[in-house]
PDB file of C-alpha atoms in Angstrom:
ATOM      1  CA  UNK A   4      -8.475  -1.220 -25.948  1.00  0.00           C
ATOM      2  CA  UNK A   5      -6.680  -4.362 -25.717  1.00  0.00           C
ATOM      3  CA  UNK A   6      -3.747  -3.935 -23.171  1.00  0.00           C
ATOM      4  CA  UNK A   7      -0.273  -4.299 -24.526  1.00  0.00           C
ATOM      5  CA  UNK A   8       1.305  -7.400 -22.823  1.00  0.00           C
ATOM      6  CA  UNK A   9       4.801  -6.966 -24.269  1.00  0.00           C
ATOM      7  CA  UNK A  10       6.984  -6.477 -21.015  1.00  0.00           C
ATOM      8  CA  UNK A  11       8.870  -3.203 -21.297  1.00  0.00           C
ATOM      9  CA  UNK A  12      12.502  -2.673 -20.564  1.00  0.00           C
ATOM     10  CA  UNK A  13      11.921  -0.337 -17.335  1.00  0.00           C
ATOM     11  CA  UNK A  14       9.670  -1.821 -14.430  1.00  0.00           C
ATOM     12  CA  UNK A  15       6.768   0.125 -13.376  1.00  0.00           C
ATOM     13  CA  UNK A  16       4.793   0.492 -10.381  1.00  0.00           C
ATOM     14  CA  UNK A  17       1.509   1.891  -9.405  1.00  0.00           C
ATOM     15  CA  UNK A  18       1.950   3.278  -5.928  1.00  0.00           C
ATOM     16  CA  UNK A  19      -1.445   4.323  -4.351  1.00  0.00           C
ATOM     17  CA  UNK A  20      -0.270   6.613  -1.565  1.00  0.00           C
ATOM     18  CA  UNK A  21       3.087   8.088  -2.012  1.00  0.00           C
ATOM     19  CA  UNK A  22       2.819  11.723  -0.883  1.00  0.00           C
ATOM     20  CA  UNK A  23       4.657  11.243   2.464  1.00  0.00           C
ATOM     21  CA  UNK A  24       6.191   8.912   4.789  1.00  0.00           C
ATOM     22  CA  UNK A  25       6.787   5.437   3.704  1.00  0.00           C
ATOM     23  CA  UNK A  26       4.863   5.876   0.493  1.00  0.00           C
ATOM     24  CA  UNK A  27       6.955   8.923  -0.538  1.00  0.00           C
ATOM     25  CA  UNK A  28      10.002   6.792   0.651  1.00  0.00           C
ATOM     26  CA  UNK A  29       9.107   3.935  -1.681  1.00  0.00           C
ATOM     27  CA  UNK A  30       8.513   6.269  -4.603  1.00  0.00           C
ATOM     28  CA  UNK A  31      11.973   7.604  -3.838  1.00  0.00           C
ATOM     29  CA  UNK A  32      13.538   4.073  -3.480  1.00  0.00           C
ATOM     30  CA  UNK A  33      11.892   2.626  -6.798  1.00  0.00           C
ATOM     31  CA  UNK A  34      12.959   5.704  -8.560  1.00  0.00           C
ATOM     32  CA  UNK A  35      16.539   5.332  -7.599  1.00  0.00           C
ATOM     33  CA  UNK A  36      16.421   1.494  -8.704  1.00  0.00           C
ATOM     34  CA  UNK A  37      15.525   2.661 -12.272  1.00  0.00           C
ATOM     35  CA  UNK A  38      11.625   2.086 -11.932  1.00  0.00           C
ATOM     36  CA  UNK A  39       8.961   4.196 -13.666  1.00  0.00           C
ATOM     37  CA  UNK A  40       6.861   5.355 -10.689  1.00  0.00           C
ATOM     38  CA  UNK A  41       3.113   6.441 -10.980  1.00  0.00           C
ATOM     39  CA  UNK A  42       2.122   7.409  -7.439  1.00  0.00           C
ATOM     40  CA  UNK A  43      -0.912   8.906  -6.097  1.00  0.00           C
ATOM     41  CA  UNK A  44      -1.760  11.771  -3.786  1.00  0.00           C
ATOM     42  CA  UNK A  45      -5.174  12.432  -2.204  1.00  0.00           C
ATOM     43  CA  UNK A  46      -5.711  16.180  -3.126  1.00  0.00           C
ATOM     44  CA  UNK A  47      -4.220  19.329  -5.028  1.00  0.00           C
ATOM     45  CA  UNK A  48      -1.941  20.451  -2.306  1.00  0.00           C
ATOM     46  CA  UNK A  49       1.680  20.302  -3.485  1.00  0.00           C
ATOM     47  CA  UNK A  50       3.734  17.620  -1.515  1.00  0.00           C
ATOM     48  CA  UNK A  51       7.484  16.275  -1.298  1.00  0.00           C
ATOM     49  CA  UNK A  52       6.224  13.905  -4.160  1.00  0.00           C
ATOM     50  CA  UNK A  53       5.810  16.754  -6.492  1.00  0.00           C
ATOM     51  CA  UNK A  54       9.372  17.597  -5.875  1.00  0.00           C
ATOM     52  CA  UNK A  55      10.496  14.023  -6.570  1.00  0.00           C
ATOM     53  CA  UNK A  56       8.576  14.128  -9.866  1.00  0.00           C
ATOM     54  CA  UNK A  57       9.982  17.609 -10.501  1.00  0.00           C
ATOM     55  CA  UNK A  58      13.667  16.315 -10.131  1.00  0.00           C
ATOM     56  CA  UNK A  59      12.819  13.001 -12.082  1.00  0.00           C
ATOM     57  CA  UNK A  60      10.253  14.081 -14.559  1.00  0.00           C
ATOM     58  CA  UNK A  61      10.837  10.938 -16.929  1.00  0.00           C
ATOM     59  CA  UNK A  62      10.604   8.740 -13.959  1.00  0.00           C
ATOM     60  CA  UNK A  63       7.699   9.875 -11.665  1.00  0.00           C
ATOM     61  CA  UNK A  64       4.125  10.581 -12.478  1.00  0.00           C
ATOM     62  CA  UNK A  65       1.484  11.850 -10.150  1.00  0.00           C
ATOM     63  CA  UNK A  66      -2.196  10.814 -10.148  1.00  0.00           C
ATOM     64  CA  UNK A  67      -4.977  12.032  -7.665  1.00  0.00           C
ATOM     65  CA  UNK A  68      -7.321   9.493  -5.750  1.00  0.00           C
ATOM     66  CA  UNK A  69      -9.051   9.311  -2.324  1.00  0.00           C
ATOM     67  CA  UNK A  70      -9.399   5.832  -1.675  1.00  0.00           C
ATOM     68  CA  UNK A  71     -12.384   6.376   0.623  1.00  0.00           C
ATOM     69  CA  UNK A  72     -14.283   7.418  -2.522  1.00  0.00           C
ATOM     70  CA  UNK A  73     -14.965   4.616  -4.912  1.00  0.00           C
ATOM     71  CA  UNK A  74     -15.857   7.111  -7.941  1.00  0.00           C
ATOM     72  CA  UNK A  75     -12.291   8.144  -7.538  1.00  0.00           C
ATOM     73  CA  UNK A  76     -10.961   4.920  -7.799  1.00  0.00           C
ATOM     74  CA  UNK A  77     -12.671   4.023 -10.753  1.00  0.00           C
ATOM     75  CA  UNK A  78     -11.695   7.389 -12.351  1.00  0.00           C
ATOM     76  CA  UNK A  79      -8.140   6.440 -11.565  1.00  0.00           C
ATOM     77  CA  UNK A  80      -8.499   3.235 -13.205  1.00  0.00           C
ATOM     78  CA  UNK A  81     -10.152   4.851 -16.363  1.00  0.00           C
ATOM     79  CA  UNK A  82      -7.184   7.217 -16.806  1.00  0.00           C
ATOM     80  CA  UNK A  83      -4.813   4.219 -16.599  1.00  0.00           C
ATOM     81  CA  UNK A  84      -6.655   1.733 -18.546  1.00  0.00           C
ATOM     82  CA  UNK A  85      -4.411   0.250 -21.368  1.00  0.00           C
ATOM     83  CA  UNK A  86      -1.210   0.556 -19.254  1.00  0.00           C
ATOM     84  CA  UNK A  87       0.320  -2.570 -17.533  1.00  0.00           C
ATOM     85  CA  UNK A  88       2.342  -2.481 -14.101  1.00  0.00           C
ATOM     86  CA  UNK A  89       4.834  -4.653 -12.727  1.00  0.00           C
ATOM     87  CA  UNK A  90       3.499  -3.805  -9.012  1.00  0.00           C
ATOM     88  CA  UNK A  91       0.319  -2.390  -7.670  1.00  0.00           C
ATOM     89  CA  UNK A  92       1.086  -1.554  -4.008  1.00  0.00           C
ATOM     90  CA  UNK A  93      -1.379   0.240  -1.993  1.00  0.00           C
ATOM     91  CA  UNK A  94       0.270   2.243   0.688  1.00  0.00           C
ATOM     92  CA  UNK A  95      -2.517   4.586   1.819  1.00  0.00           C
ATOM     93  CA  UNK A  96      -3.949   4.595   5.121  1.00  0.00           C
ATOM     94  CA  UNK A  97      -4.778   6.515   8.198  1.00  0.00           C
ATOM     95  CA  UNK A  98      -4.453   6.073  12.184  1.00  0.00           C
ATOM     96  CA  UNK A  99      -6.661   6.977  14.848  1.00  0.00           C
ATOM     97  CA  UNK A 100      -4.266   8.819  17.330  1.00  0.00           C
ATOM     98  CA  UNK A 101      -6.008   8.334  20.421  1.00  0.00           C
ATOM     99  CA  UNK A 102      -6.289   5.358  22.758  1.00  0.00           C
ATOM    100  CA  UNK A 103      -9.820   5.091  23.230  1.00  0.00           C
ATOM    101  CA  UNK A 104     -10.999   1.443  23.665  1.00  0.00           C
ATOM    102  CA  UNK A 105     -13.231   0.393  20.703  1.00  0.00           C
ATOM    103  CA  UNK A 106     -16.352   0.706  22.727  1.00  0.00           C
ATOM    104  CA  UNK A 107     -15.964   4.408  23.268  1.00  0.00           C
ATOM    105  CA  UNK A 108     -15.026   5.705  19.982  1.00  0.00           C
ATOM    106  CA  UNK A 109     -17.653   7.476  17.770  1.00  0.00           C
ATOM    107  CA  UNK A 110     -18.959   5.502  15.101  1.00  0.00           C
ATOM    108  CA  UNK A 111     -18.084   7.945  12.423  1.00  0.00           C
ATOM    109  CA  UNK A 112     -14.593   7.837  13.359  1.00  0.00           C
ATOM    110  CA  UNK A 113     -14.523   4.148  13.641  1.00  0.00           C
ATOM    111  CA  UNK A 114     -16.029   3.918   9.987  1.00  0.00           C
ATOM    112  CA  UNK A 115     -13.372   6.620   8.723  1.00  0.00           C
ATOM    113  CA  UNK A 116     -10.656   4.377   9.776  1.00  0.00           C
ATOM    114  CA  UNK A 117     -11.966   1.171   8.555  1.00  0.00           C
ATOM    115  CA  UNK A 118     -13.017   2.365   5.300  1.00  0.00           C
ATOM    116  CA  UNK A 119      -9.492   4.228   4.665  1.00  0.00           C
ATOM    117  CA  UNK A 120      -7.437   1.160   6.106  1.00  0.00           C
ATOM    118  CA  UNK A 121      -9.580  -1.970   4.891  1.00  0.00           C
ATOM    119  CA  UNK A 122     -12.259  -1.635   2.455  1.00  0.00           C
ATOM    120  CA  UNK A 123     -10.380   1.335   0.304  1.00  0.00           C
ATOM    121  CA  UNK A 124      -7.240  -0.841  -0.357  1.00  0.00           C
ATOM    122  CA  UNK A 125      -9.521  -3.870  -1.483  1.00  0.00           C
ATOM    123  CA  UNK A 126     -11.621  -1.449  -3.757  1.00  0.00           C
ATOM    124  CA  UNK A 127      -8.388  -0.139  -5.378  1.00  0.00           C
ATOM    125  CA  UNK A 128      -7.142  -3.822  -5.782  1.00  0.00           C
ATOM    126  CA  UNK A 129     -10.636  -5.079  -7.298  1.00  0.00           C
ATOM    127  CA  UNK A 130     -10.718  -2.092  -9.624  1.00  0.00           C
ATOM    128  CA  UNK A 131      -6.990  -1.942 -10.839  1.00  0.00           C
ATOM    129  CA  UNK A 132      -5.978  -5.693 -10.727  1.00  0.00           C
ATOM    130  CA  UNK A 133      -6.396  -5.846 -14.540  1.00  0.00           C
ATOM    131  CA  UNK A 134      -3.750  -3.089 -14.644  1.00  0.00           C
ATOM    132  CA  UNK A 135      -1.240  -5.617 -13.200  1.00  0.00           C
ATOM    133  CA  UNK A 136       0.661  -8.052 -15.550  1.00  0.00           C
ATOM    134  CA  UNK A 137       0.043 -11.625 -15.173  1.00  0.00           C
ATOM    135  CA  UNK A 138       3.280 -12.252 -13.491  1.00  0.00           C
ATOM    136  CA  UNK A 139       3.327  -9.263 -11.431  1.00  0.00           C
ATOM    137  CA  UNK A 140       2.626  -8.329  -7.772  1.00  0.00           C
ATOM    138  CA  UNK A 141      -0.134  -6.928  -5.645  1.00  0.00           C
ATOM    139  CA  UNK A 142       0.774  -5.618  -2.322  1.00  0.00           C
ATOM    140  CA  UNK A 143      -0.704  -3.455   0.641  1.00  0.00           C
ATOM    141  CA  UNK A 144       0.928  -1.990   3.453  1.00  0.00           C
ATOM    142  CA  UNK A 145      -0.333  -3.610   6.727  1.00  0.00           C
ATOM    143  CA  UNK A 146       0.915  -3.515  10.198  1.00  0.00           C
ATOM    144  CA  UNK A 147       2.091  -6.091  12.794  1.00  0.00           C
ATOM    145  CA  UNK A 148      -0.664  -4.713  14.933  1.00  0.00           C
ATOM    146  CA  UNK A 149      -2.993  -6.247  12.502  1.00  0.00           C
ATOM    147  CA  UNK A 150      -1.797  -9.627  13.797  1.00  0.00           C
ATOM    148  CA  UNK A 151      -4.449 -11.286  15.914  1.00  0.00           C
ATOM    149  CA  UNK A 152      -1.890 -13.867  17.299  1.00  0.00           C
ATOM    150  CA  UNK A 153       0.571 -11.416  18.521  1.00  0.00           C
ATOM    151  CA  UNK A 154      -2.098  -8.940  20.223  1.00  0.00           C
ATOM    152  CA  UNK A 155      -1.047  -9.736  23.737  1.00  0.00           C
ATOM    153  CA  UNK A 156      -1.433  -6.320  25.049  1.00  0.00           C
ATOM    154  CA  UNK A 157      -4.458  -4.662  23.707  1.00  0.00           C
ATOM    155  CA  UNK A 158      -4.154  -0.734  22.882  1.00  0.00           C
ATOM    156  CA  UNK A 159      -4.500   0.793  19.689  1.00  0.00           C
ATOM    157  CA  UNK A 160      -7.848  -0.970  19.293  1.00  0.00           C
ATOM    158  CA  UNK A 161      -9.368   0.816  16.501  1.00  0.00           C
ATOM    159  CA  UNK A 162      -5.998   0.968  14.276  1.00  0.00           C
ATOM    160  CA  UNK A 163      -5.467  -2.755  15.193  1.00  0.00           C
ATOM    161  CA  UNK A 164      -8.714  -3.918  14.000  1.00  0.00           C
ATOM    162  CA  UNK A 165      -8.740  -1.962  10.843  1.00  0.00           C
ATOM    163  CA  UNK A 166      -5.351  -3.787   9.891  1.00  0.00           C
ATOM    164  CA  UNK A 167      -6.786  -6.904  10.743  1.00  0.00           C
ATOM    165  CA  UNK A 168      -9.857  -6.437   8.642  1.00  0.00           C
ATOM    166  CA  UNK A 169      -7.392  -5.351   6.001  1.00  0.00           C
ATOM    167  CA  UNK A 170      -5.525  -8.671   6.291  1.00  0.00           C
ATOM    168  CA  UNK A 171      -8.932 -10.786   6.213  1.00  0.00           C
ATOM    169  CA  UNK A 172     -10.173  -8.851   3.313  1.00  0.00           C
ATOM    170  CA  UNK A 173      -7.114  -9.746   1.268  1.00  0.00           C
ATOM    171  CA  UNK A 174      -6.863 -13.212   2.439  1.00  0.00           C
ATOM    172  CA  UNK A 175     -10.421 -13.493   1.017  1.00  0.00           C
ATOM    173  CA  UNK A 176      -9.511 -11.830  -2.308  1.00  0.00           C
ATOM    174  CA  UNK A 177      -6.452 -14.451  -2.410  1.00  0.00           C
ATOM    175  CA  UNK A 178      -8.945 -17.316  -1.776  1.00  0.00           C
ATOM    176  CA  UNK A 179     -11.235 -16.100  -4.415  1.00  0.00           C
ATOM    177  CA  UNK A 180      -8.421 -15.800  -6.931  1.00  0.00           C
ATOM    178  CA  UNK A 181      -6.497 -18.783  -6.094  1.00  0.00           C
ATOM    179  CA  UNK A 182      -5.549 -19.383  -9.631  1.00  0.00           C
ATOM    180  CA  UNK A 183      -4.231 -16.075 -10.260  1.00  0.00           C
ATOM    181  CA  UNK A 184      -0.266 -16.139 -11.178  1.00  0.00           C
ATOM    182  CA  UNK A 185       0.321 -12.997  -9.217  1.00  0.00           C
ATOM    183  CA  UNK A 186       2.222 -12.592  -6.030  1.00  0.00           C
ATOM    184  CA  UNK A 187       0.188 -11.157  -3.295  1.00  0.00           C
ATOM    185  CA  UNK A 188       1.890  -9.511  -0.329  1.00  0.00           C
ATOM    186  CA  UNK A 189       0.854  -7.754   3.049  1.00  0.00           C
ATOM    187  CA  UNK A 190       3.822  -5.984   4.583  1.00  0.00           C
ATOM    188  CA  UNK A 191       4.181  -5.256   8.295  1.00  0.00           C
ATOM    189  CA  UNK A 192       6.879  -2.386   8.181  1.00  0.00           C
ATOM    190  CA  UNK A 193       7.349  -2.147  11.924  1.00  0.00           C
ATOM    191  CA  UNK A 194       7.365   1.040  13.971  1.00  0.00           C
ATOM    192  CA  UNK A 195       8.994   3.722  11.793  1.00  0.00           C
ATOM    193  CA  UNK A 196       9.431   7.050  12.354  1.00  0.00           C
ATOM    194  CA  UNK A 197       6.650   8.905  10.239  1.00  0.00           C
ATOM    195  CA  UNK A 198       3.942  11.236  11.021  1.00  0.00           C
ATOM    196  CA  UNK A 199       1.829   8.261  11.457  1.00  0.00           C
ATOM    197  CA  UNK A 200       4.442   6.297  13.612  1.00  0.00           C
ATOM    198  CA  UNK A 201       5.714   9.449  15.354  1.00  0.00           C
ATOM    199  CA  UNK A 202       9.002  10.716  16.615  1.00  0.00           C
ATOM    200  CA  UNK A 203       9.701   7.821  19.126  1.00  0.00           C
ATOM    201  CA  UNK A 204       9.636   4.848  16.797  1.00  0.00           C
ATOM    202  CA  UNK A 205      12.900   3.112  16.658  1.00  0.00           C
ATOM    203  CA  UNK A 206      13.451   2.773  12.903  1.00  0.00           C
ATOM    204  CA  UNK A 207      13.760   5.507  10.038  1.00  0.00           C
ATOM    205  CA  UNK A 208      12.303   5.549   6.652  1.00  0.00           C
ATOM    206  CA  UNK A 209      15.791   5.482   5.004  1.00  0.00           C
ATOM    207  CA  UNK A 210      17.019   2.265   6.699  1.00  0.00           C
ATOM    208  CA  UNK A 211      13.499   0.685   6.293  1.00  0.00           C
ATOM    209  CA  UNK A 212      12.138   1.463   2.904  1.00  0.00           C
ATOM    210  CA  UNK A 213      15.147  -0.342   1.083  1.00  0.00           C
ATOM    211  CA  UNK A 214      14.166  -3.551   3.068  1.00  0.00           C
ATOM    212  CA  UNK A 215      10.462  -3.406   2.267  1.00  0.00           C
ATOM    213  CA  UNK A 216      11.355  -3.002  -1.455  1.00  0.00           C
ATOM    214  CA  UNK A 217      13.727  -5.973  -1.361  1.00  0.00           C
ATOM    215  CA  UNK A 218      10.949  -7.934   0.233  1.00  0.00           C
ATOM    216  CA  UNK A 219       8.454  -7.121  -2.506  1.00  0.00           C
ATOM    217  CA  UNK A 220      10.734  -7.618  -5.286  1.00  0.00           C
ATOM    218  CA  UNK A 221      12.002 -10.877  -3.708  1.00  0.00           C
ATOM    219  CA  UNK A 222       8.233 -12.072  -3.968  1.00  0.00           C
ATOM    220  CA  UNK A 223       7.952 -11.596  -7.619  1.00  0.00           C
ATOM    221  CA  UNK A 224       7.145 -14.848  -9.589  1.00  0.00           C
ATOM    222  CA  UNK A 225       5.915 -16.525  -6.367  1.00  0.00           C
ATOM    223  CA  UNK A 226       2.019 -16.582  -6.706  1.00  0.00           C
ATOM    224  CA  UNK A 227      -0.110 -16.685  -3.551  1.00  0.00           C
ATOM    225  CA  UNK A 228      -0.614 -14.623  -0.257  1.00  0.00           C
ATOM    226  CA  UNK A 229       2.338 -13.897   2.155  1.00  0.00           C
ATOM    227  CA  UNK A 230       2.237 -11.667   5.351  1.00  0.00           C
ATOM    228  CA  UNK A 231       5.678 -10.614   5.763  1.00  0.00           C
ATOM    229  CA  UNK A 232       7.828  -8.081   7.992  1.00  0.00           C
ATOM    230  CA  UNK A 233      10.332  -5.665   6.313  1.00  0.00           C
ATOM    231  CA  UNK A 234      13.202  -8.396   6.635  1.00  0.00           C
ATOM    232  CA  UNK A 235      10.961 -11.132   4.893  1.00  0.00           C
ATOM    233  CA  UNK A 236       9.848 -13.105   7.961  1.00  0.00           C
ATOM    234  CA  UNK A 237       6.509 -14.530   8.103  1.00  0.00           C
ATOM    235  CA  UNK A 238       4.110 -12.584  10.561  1.00  0.00           C
ATOM    236  CA  UNK A 239       1.270 -14.715  12.177  1.00  0.00           C
ATOM    237  CA  UNK A 240      -2.182 -14.082  11.438  1.00  0.00           C
TER     238      UNK A 240
END
């Protein structure tokens, strides 16, 4: 099937990882802005994203994918083939909530975090890049903790290294596709009060997500890779 390249009136986003936290916040914000949202959850359990879809049935669709499972990524692509999105954004990720130093963590646990936070998002991008319009945007939720330059106190070594790996893989992707007109964005949202960020984080979803969305939309039409915080400032690699 040949994709329809005619740009629709309503902008569309494929949001991978929209069941809770920042992902749910982004799905809600894009819906408020009049976008059509196709957002994913990992399993069959009902989430707040389902409530958003119930409230906006013409604007929100839900798909299922576990980004740690390549066959599920391929199946997601196959279900969406022929459609075109203005934005593909991968928010899905995980955290190791313990503060072991890297040399003490179990190999299986390190592999789980690395696959979910680094390899999985790049597999999604490689599989689904053809679903994004030539003038569209591909983005991933990274972290300021993925900055090697800014790592001056250690801690959270497993999570840090997984996000640094994500940044490196996306930078390699950008280099391999240097002639791609799409905008590429890594977002470092800051320390946000989510299940991952915890209750002590200084910033809430309500105040942070609109800024993140503004940054993404501001990058549309600007080819090349940028690593930005929620205020649009460049984060050092």
